[in-house]
Short mmCIF file of C-alpha atoms in Angstrom, two decimals:
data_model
loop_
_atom_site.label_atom_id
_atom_site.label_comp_id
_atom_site.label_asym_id
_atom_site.label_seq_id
_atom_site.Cartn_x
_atom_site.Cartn_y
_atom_site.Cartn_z
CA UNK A 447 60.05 62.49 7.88
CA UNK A 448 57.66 59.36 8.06
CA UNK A 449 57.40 57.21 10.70
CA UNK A 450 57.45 54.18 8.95
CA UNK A 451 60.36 54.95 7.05
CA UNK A 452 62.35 55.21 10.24
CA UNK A 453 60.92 52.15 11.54
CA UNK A 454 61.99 50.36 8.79
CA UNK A 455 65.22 52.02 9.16
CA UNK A 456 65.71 50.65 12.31
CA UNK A 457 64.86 46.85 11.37
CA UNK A 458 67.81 44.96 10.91
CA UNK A 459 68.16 44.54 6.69
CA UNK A 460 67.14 41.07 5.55
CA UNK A 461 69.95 38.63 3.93
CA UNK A 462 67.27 36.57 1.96
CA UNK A 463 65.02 38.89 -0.29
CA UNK A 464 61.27 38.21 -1.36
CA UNK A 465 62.00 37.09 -4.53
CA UNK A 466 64.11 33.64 -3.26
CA UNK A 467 61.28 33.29 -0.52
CA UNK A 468 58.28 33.86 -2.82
CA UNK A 469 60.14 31.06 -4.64
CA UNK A 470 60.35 28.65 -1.67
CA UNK A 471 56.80 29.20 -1.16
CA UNK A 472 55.57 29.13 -4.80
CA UNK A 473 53.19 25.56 -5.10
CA UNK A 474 52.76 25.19 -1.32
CA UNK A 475 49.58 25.57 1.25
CA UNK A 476 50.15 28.39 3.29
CA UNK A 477 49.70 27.68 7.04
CA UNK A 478 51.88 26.67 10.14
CA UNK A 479 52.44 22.92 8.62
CA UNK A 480 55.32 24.96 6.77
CA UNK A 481 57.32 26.04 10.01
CA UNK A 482 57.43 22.11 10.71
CA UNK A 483 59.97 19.40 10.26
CA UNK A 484 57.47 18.03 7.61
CA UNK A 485 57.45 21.85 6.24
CA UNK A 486 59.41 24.21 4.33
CA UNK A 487 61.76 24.66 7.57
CA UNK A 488 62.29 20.72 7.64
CA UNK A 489 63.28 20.47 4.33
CA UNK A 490 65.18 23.55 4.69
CA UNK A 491 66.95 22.52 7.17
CA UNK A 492 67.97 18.91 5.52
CA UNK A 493 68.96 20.63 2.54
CA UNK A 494 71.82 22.75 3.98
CA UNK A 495 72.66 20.54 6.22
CA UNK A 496 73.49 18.62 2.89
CA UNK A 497 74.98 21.42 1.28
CA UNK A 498 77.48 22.13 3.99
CA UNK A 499 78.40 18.12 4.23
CA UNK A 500 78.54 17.82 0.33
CA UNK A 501 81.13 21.17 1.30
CA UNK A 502 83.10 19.73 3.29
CA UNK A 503 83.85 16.77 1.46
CA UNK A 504 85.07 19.04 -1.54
CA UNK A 505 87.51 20.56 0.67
CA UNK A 506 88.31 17.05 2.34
CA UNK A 507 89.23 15.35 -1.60
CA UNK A 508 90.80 19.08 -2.95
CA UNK A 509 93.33 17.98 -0.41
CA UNK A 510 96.85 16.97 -1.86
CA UNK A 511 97.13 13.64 -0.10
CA UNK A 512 94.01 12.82 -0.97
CA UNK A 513 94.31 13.47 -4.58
CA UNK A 514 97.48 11.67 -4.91
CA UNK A 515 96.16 8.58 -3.46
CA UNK A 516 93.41 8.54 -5.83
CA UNK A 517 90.10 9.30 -3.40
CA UNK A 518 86.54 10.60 -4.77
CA UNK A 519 83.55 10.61 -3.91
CA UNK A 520 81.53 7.03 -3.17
CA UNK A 521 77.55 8.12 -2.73
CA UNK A 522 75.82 8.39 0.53
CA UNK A 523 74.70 6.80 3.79
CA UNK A 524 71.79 7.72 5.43
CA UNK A 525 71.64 9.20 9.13
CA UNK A 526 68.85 9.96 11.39
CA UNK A 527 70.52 13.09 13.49
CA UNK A 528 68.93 14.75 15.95
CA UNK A 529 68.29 18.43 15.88
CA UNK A 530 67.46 21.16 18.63
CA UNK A 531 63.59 20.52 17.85
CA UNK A 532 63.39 17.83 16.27
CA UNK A 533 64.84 14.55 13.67
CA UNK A 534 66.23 14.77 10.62
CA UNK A 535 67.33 11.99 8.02
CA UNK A 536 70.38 13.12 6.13
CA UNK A 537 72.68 11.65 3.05
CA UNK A 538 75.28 11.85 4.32
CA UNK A 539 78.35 12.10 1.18
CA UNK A 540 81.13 9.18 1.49
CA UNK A 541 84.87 9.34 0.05
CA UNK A 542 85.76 5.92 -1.48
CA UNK A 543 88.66 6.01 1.24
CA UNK A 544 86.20 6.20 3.93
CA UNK A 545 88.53 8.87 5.29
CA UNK A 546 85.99 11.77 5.61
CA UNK A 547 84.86 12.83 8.84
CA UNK A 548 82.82 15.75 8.66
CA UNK A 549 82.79 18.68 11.37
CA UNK A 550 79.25 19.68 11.13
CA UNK A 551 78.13 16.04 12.46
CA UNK A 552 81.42 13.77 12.92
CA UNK A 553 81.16 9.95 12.70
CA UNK A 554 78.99 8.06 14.87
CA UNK A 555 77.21 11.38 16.55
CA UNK A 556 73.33 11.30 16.44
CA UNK A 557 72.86 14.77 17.24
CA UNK A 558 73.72 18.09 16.20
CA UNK A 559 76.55 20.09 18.79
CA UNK A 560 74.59 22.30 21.15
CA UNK A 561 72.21 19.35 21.51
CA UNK A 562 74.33 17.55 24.00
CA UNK A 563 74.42 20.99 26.40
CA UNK A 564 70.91 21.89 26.86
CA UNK A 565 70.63 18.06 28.15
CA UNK A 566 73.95 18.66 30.49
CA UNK A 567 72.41 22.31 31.16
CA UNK A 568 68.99 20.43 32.61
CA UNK A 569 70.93 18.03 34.39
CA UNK A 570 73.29 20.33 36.31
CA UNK A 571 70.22 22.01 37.34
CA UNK A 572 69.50 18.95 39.23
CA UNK A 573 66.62 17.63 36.80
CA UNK A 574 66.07 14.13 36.73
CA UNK A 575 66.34 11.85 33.77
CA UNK A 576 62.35 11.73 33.92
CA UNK A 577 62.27 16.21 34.25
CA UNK A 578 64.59 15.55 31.07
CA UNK A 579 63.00 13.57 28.95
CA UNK A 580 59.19 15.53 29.58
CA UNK A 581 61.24 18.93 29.09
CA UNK A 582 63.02 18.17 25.77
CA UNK A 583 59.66 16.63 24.32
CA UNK A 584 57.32 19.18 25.74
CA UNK A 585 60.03 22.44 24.62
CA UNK A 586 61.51 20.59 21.54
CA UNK A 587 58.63 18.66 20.54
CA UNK A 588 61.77 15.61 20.50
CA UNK A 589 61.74 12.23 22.26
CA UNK A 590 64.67 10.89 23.82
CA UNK A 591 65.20 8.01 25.60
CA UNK A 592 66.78 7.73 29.59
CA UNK A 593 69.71 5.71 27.79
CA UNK A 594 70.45 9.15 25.91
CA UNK A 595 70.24 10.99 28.96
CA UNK A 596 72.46 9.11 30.80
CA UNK A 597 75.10 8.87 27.89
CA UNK A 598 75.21 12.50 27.06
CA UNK A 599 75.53 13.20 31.17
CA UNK A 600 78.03 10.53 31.48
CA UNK A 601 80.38 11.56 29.19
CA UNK A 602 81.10 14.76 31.63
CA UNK A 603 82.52 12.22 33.63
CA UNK A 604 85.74 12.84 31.99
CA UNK A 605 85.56 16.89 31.92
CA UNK A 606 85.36 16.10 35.91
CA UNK A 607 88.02 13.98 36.02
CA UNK A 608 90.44 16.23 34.32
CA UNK A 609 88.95 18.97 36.08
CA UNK A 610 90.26 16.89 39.78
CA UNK A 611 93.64 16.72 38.23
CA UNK A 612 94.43 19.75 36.67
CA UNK A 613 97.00 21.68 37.20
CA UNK A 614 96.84 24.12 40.45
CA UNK A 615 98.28 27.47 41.44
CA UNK A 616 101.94 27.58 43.10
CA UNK A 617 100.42 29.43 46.40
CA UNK A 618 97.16 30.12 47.53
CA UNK A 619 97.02 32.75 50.54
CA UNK A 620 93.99 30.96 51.93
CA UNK A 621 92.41 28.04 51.61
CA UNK A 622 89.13 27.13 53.00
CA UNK A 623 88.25 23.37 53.76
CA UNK A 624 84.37 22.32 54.86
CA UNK A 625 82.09 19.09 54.20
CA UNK A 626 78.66 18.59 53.34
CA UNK A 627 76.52 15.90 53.84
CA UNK A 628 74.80 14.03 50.49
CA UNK A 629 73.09 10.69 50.57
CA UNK A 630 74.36 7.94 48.66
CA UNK A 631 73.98 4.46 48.26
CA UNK A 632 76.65 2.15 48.98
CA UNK A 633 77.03 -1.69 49.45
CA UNK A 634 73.04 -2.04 49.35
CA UNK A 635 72.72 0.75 52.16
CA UNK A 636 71.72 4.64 52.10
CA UNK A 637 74.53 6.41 53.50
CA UNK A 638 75.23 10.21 55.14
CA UNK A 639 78.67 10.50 53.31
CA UNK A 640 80.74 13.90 53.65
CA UNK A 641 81.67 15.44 50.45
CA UNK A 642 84.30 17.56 50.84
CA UNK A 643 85.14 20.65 48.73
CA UNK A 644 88.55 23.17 48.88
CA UNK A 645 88.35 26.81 47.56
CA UNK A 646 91.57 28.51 47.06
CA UNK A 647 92.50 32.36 46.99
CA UNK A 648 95.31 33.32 45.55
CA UNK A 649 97.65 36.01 46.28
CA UNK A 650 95.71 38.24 43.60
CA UNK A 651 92.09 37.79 45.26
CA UNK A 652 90.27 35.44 42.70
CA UNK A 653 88.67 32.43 43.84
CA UNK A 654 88.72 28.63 42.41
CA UNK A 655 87.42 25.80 43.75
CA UNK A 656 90.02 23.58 43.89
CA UNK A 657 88.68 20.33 43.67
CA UNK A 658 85.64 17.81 45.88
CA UNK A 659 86.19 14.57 47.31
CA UNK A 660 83.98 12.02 48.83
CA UNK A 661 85.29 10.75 52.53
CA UNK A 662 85.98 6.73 52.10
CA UNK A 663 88.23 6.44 55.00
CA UNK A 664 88.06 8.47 58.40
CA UNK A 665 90.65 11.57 59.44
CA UNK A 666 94.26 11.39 58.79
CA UNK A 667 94.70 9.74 56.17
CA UNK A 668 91.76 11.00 53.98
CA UNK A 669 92.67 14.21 55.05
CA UNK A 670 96.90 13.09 53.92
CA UNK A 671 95.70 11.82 50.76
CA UNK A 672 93.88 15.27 49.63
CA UNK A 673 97.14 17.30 50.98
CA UNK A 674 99.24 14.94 49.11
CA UNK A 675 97.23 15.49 45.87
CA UNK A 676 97.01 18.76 46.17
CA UNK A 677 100.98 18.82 46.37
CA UNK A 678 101.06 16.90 43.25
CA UNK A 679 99.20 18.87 40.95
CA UNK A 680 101.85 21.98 41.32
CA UNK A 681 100.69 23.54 44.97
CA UNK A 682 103.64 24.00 46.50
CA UNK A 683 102.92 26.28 49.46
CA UNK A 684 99.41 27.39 51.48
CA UNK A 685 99.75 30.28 54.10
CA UNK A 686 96.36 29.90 55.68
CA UNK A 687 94.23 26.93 55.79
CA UNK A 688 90.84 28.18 56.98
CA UNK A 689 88.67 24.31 58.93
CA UNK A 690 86.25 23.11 60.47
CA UNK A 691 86.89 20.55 63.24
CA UNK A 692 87.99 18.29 60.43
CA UNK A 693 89.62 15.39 62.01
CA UNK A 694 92.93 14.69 61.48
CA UNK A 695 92.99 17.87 59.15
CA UNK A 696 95.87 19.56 61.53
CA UNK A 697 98.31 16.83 61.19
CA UNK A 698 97.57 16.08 57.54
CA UNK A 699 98.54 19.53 56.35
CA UNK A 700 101.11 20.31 58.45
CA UNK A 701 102.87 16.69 57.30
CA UNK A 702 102.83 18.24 53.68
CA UNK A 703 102.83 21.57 54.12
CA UNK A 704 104.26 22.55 57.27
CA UNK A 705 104.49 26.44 56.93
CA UNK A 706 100.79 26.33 56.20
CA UNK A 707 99.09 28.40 59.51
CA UNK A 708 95.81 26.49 60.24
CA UNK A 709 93.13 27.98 61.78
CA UNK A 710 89.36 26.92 63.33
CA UNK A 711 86.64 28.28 61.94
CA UNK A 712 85.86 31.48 64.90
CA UNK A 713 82.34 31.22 63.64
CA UNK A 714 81.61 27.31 63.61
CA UNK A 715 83.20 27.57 67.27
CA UNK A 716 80.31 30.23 68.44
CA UNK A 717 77.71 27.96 67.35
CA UNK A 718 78.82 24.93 68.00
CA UNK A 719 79.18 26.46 71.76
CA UNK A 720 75.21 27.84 71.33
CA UNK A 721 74.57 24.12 70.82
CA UNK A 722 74.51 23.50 75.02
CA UNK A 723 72.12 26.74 76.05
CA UNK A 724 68.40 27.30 75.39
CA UNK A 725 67.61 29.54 72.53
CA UNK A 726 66.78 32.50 75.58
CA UNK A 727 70.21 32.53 76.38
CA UNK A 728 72.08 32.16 72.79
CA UNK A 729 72.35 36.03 72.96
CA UNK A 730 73.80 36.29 75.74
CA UNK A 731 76.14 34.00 75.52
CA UNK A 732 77.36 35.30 72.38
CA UNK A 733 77.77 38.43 73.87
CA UNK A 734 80.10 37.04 77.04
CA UNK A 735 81.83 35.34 74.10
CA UNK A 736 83.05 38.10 72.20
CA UNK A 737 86.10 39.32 74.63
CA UNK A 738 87.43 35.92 73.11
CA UNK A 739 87.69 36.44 70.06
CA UNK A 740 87.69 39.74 69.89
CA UNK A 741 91.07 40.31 71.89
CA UNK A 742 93.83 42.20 70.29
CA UNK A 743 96.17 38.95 71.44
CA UNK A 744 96.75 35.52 72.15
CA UNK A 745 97.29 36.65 75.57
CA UNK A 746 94.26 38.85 75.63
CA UNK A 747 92.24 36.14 74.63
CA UNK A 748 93.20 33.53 77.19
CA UNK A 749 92.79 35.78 79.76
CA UNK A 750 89.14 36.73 78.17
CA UNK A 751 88.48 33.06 77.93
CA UNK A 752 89.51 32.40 81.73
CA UNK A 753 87.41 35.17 83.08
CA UNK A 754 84.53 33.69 81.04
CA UNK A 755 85.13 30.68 82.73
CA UNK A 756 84.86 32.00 85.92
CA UNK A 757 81.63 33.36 84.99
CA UNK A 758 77.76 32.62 85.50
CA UNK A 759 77.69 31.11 81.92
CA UNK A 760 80.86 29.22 82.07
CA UNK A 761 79.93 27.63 85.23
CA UNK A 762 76.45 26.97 84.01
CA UNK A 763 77.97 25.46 80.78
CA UNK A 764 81.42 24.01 81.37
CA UNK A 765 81.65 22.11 78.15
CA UNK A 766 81.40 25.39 76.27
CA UNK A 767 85.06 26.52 78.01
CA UNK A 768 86.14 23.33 76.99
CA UNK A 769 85.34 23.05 73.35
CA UNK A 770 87.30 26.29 73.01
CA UNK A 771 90.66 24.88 74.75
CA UNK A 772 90.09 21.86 72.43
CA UNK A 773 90.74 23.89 69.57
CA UNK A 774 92.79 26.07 71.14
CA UNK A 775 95.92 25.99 69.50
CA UNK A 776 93.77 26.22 66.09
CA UNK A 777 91.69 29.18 67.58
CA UNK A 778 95.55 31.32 68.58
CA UNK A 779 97.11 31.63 65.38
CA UNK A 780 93.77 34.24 64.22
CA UNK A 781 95.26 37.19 66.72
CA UNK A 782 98.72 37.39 64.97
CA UNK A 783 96.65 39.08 61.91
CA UNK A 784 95.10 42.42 61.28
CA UNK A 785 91.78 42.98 61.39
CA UNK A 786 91.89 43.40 57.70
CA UNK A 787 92.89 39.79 57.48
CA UNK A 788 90.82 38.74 60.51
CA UNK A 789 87.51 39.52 58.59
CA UNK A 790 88.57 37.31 55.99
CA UNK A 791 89.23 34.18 57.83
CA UNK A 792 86.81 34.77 60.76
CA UNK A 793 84.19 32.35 59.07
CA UNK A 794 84.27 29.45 56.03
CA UNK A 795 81.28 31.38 54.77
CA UNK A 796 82.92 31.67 51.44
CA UNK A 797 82.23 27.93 51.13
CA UNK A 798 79.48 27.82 52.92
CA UNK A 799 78.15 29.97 50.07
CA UNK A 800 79.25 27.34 47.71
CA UNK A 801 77.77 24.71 49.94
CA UNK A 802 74.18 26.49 50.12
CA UNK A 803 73.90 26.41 46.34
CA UNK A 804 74.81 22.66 45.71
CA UNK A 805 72.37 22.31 48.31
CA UNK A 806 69.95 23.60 45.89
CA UNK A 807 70.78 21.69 42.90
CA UNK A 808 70.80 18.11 44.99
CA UNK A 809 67.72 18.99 47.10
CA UNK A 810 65.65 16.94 44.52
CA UNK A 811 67.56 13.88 44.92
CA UNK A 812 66.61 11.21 47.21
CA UNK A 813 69.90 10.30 47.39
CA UNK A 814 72.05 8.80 44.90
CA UNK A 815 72.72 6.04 43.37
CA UNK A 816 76.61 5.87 43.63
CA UNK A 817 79.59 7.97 44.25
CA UNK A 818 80.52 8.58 40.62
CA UNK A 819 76.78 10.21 40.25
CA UNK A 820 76.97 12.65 43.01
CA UNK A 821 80.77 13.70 41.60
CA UNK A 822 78.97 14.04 38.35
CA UNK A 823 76.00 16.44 39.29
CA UNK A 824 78.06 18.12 41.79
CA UNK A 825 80.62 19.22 39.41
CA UNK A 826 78.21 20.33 36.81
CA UNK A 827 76.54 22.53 40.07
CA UNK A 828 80.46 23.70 40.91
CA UNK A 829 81.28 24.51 37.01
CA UNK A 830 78.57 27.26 36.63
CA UNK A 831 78.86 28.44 39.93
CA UNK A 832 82.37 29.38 39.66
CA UNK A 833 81.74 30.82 36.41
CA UNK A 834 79.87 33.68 38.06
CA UNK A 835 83.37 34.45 39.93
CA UNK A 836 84.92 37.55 38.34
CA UNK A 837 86.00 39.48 41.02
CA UNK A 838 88.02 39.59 44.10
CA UNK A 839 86.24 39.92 47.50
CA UNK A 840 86.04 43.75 48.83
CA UNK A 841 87.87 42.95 51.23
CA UNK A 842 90.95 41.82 49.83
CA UNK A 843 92.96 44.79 48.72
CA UNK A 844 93.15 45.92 52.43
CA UNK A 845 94.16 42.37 53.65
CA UNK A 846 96.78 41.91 50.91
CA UNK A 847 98.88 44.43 51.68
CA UNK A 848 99.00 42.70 55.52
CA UNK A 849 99.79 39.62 54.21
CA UNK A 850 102.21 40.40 52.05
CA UNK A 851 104.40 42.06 55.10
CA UNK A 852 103.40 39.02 57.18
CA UNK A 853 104.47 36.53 54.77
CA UNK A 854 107.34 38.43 53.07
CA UNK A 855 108.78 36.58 50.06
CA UNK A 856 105.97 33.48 50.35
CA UNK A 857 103.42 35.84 49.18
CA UNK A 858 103.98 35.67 45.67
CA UNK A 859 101.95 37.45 42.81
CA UNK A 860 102.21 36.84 39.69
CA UNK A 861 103.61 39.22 37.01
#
């Protein structure tokens, strides 16, 4: 046995062998000038580019049509077409019909396909058009100007919008409903606008985000307008619909949906209650808190809520008892499940999760510069987030089974 006969072993056999490259190289200076688009590798890649084009147009006149109506070949046009590293000028073959469109670089496209989604890649990563530009020319060695930028980014302006109106699941078990809070500009002013984003859980366990939606009018009838849309692209039925003190969000859903159980956010309630005592007594408040929510029932709970009233902190802090018999009715409906399902829709921390990592893609922004451009970056950060979503939550198989006895014949999974 030698060594470097099982090394070579090992190496992956070539395609190309000496003889063709000793050829390519035969008459030219040796150095790195040959790995450039001026080199070998330039002309290398022009050439079957070429060969492939002048391929597909023999398959585009062998056609029977074609032949019948009498169309050949009618010389070439040239075409500067951009490359992963770099520009390349390429004849590209006519048909006397001009009928040919080839695949490998269609009419009117300046750049090869893969080009357009390392620029889209960049700019869902929350890279400006300047970050851009520098990165493609200092990776790629390729300059590109902000007007190519914008039109390759642009142009997933339509992927979003079909994304907001595609088709939806039948039933979702839960869905969770939250806002976040981007700057954009609007009318000549810098505005805190909410963006608001739905994830949906379907009676199997897997997650989608169901669609985002920027807050032009207040309460009801933003919130009656997403229900309504919702309804429209095939969601017929939502057992739980996990908020936040949305306003208006109650009566919206229940006007569409009206089986739908809504229920407050238990968590957003604690801290929005920590809000009125010093950071000293946050723990202890949380602690007189917990009877609340807690409680095996409604009843319980009241009763846990009253004698916390009647207590040192609710007396010291009145407007805490209050903000929970605000939301009261919201708060009930979270004894009537098991604790399997309990641990599920304690918190919105699902899309809190989902909110945290937008965060990070828009942090760079100053703000932006219209509506349309915070729906197009924030889709692009929502598209490779939920591709990272394979699995159900842990949790779900035990609250499933609950659910399916507490919703009977509206818990529907699919075959």
């Amino acid at each position: 046995y030698r060594p470097e006969e099982g090394d070579m072993a090992r190496r992956t056999k070539p395609t190309i062998d000496d003889e063709l490259i000793d050829k390519l190289l035969e008459g030219r200076e040796h150095g790195a000038g040959l790995l450039g688009n001026d080199g070998l590798i330039g002309e290398l890649k022009k050439r079957l580019a070429e060969r492939m084009l002048a391929a597909e147009l023999d398959v585009h006149l062998e056609d029977e049509e074609q032949k019948a109506a009498g169309n050949h070949r009618n010389g070439y046009s040239s075409k500067t077409v951009t490359m992963a590293e770099d520009r390349v000028v390429l004849d590209i073959p006519r048909d006397r019909h001009g009928q040919f469109d080839p695949a490998l670089i269609p009419k009117y496209a300046r750049r090869f396909p893969g080009f357009d989604e390392k620029i889209i890649a960049l700019y869902a990563r929350g890279m400006s058009t300047r970050d851009i530009q520098a990165h493609i020319d200092e990776i790629y060695g390729v300059r590109i100007s902000a007007n190519l930028v914008s039109a390759v980014t642009e142009a997933v302006m339509d992927e979003a919008t079909a994304w907001q109106n595609r088709p939806l699941e039948a039933t979702y078990a839960i869905v969770y409903f939250d806002a976040l809070r981007v700057k954009i500009r609007d009318e000549g002013l810098v505005r805190n606008k909410a963006v608001y984003l739905a994830i949906g859980v379907t009676c199997e366990g897997t997650k989608e985000i169901l669609g985002l939606w920027i807050e032009q009018t207040e309460g009801a009838k933003f919130w009656m307008r997403v229900m309504t849309e919702l309804k429209s692209r095939g969601t017929s039925d939502i057992l739980i619909a996990v908020v936040d003190g949305l306003k208006g969000f109650p009566e919206a859903i229940t006007a569409v949906f009206p089986d739908t159980v809504v229920q407050t956010c238990i968590v957003h309630l604690i801290r929005y209650s920590m809000q009125f005592a010093s950071w000293k007594e946050r723990k202890a408040i949380a602690k007189a808190l917990r009877p609340v929510y807690a409680a095996a029932s409604a009843e319980a709970a009241a009763t846990a809520l009253e004698e916390f009233a009647q207590g040192p902190w609710g007396q010291k802090y009145p407007p805490i008892v209050a903000s929970w018999r605000r939301k009261w009715e919201q708060v009930v409906p979270f004894f009537a499940f098991s604790p399997e399902v309990r641990k599920i829709i304690y918190t919105t921390n699902a899309i809190e999760s989902l909110h945290s990592q937008v965060r990070k893609t828009i942090r760079n922004k100053g703000h932006f510069p219209s509506d349309e451009a915070a729906i197009k970056l924030i889709y692009l950060s929502l598209r490779q987030i939920q591709a990272k979503w394979k699995r159900p939550p842990r949790e779900w198989h035990a609250a499933k089974a609950q659910l399916a006895i507490q919703f009977a014949e509206r818990f529907t999974l699919s075959d």
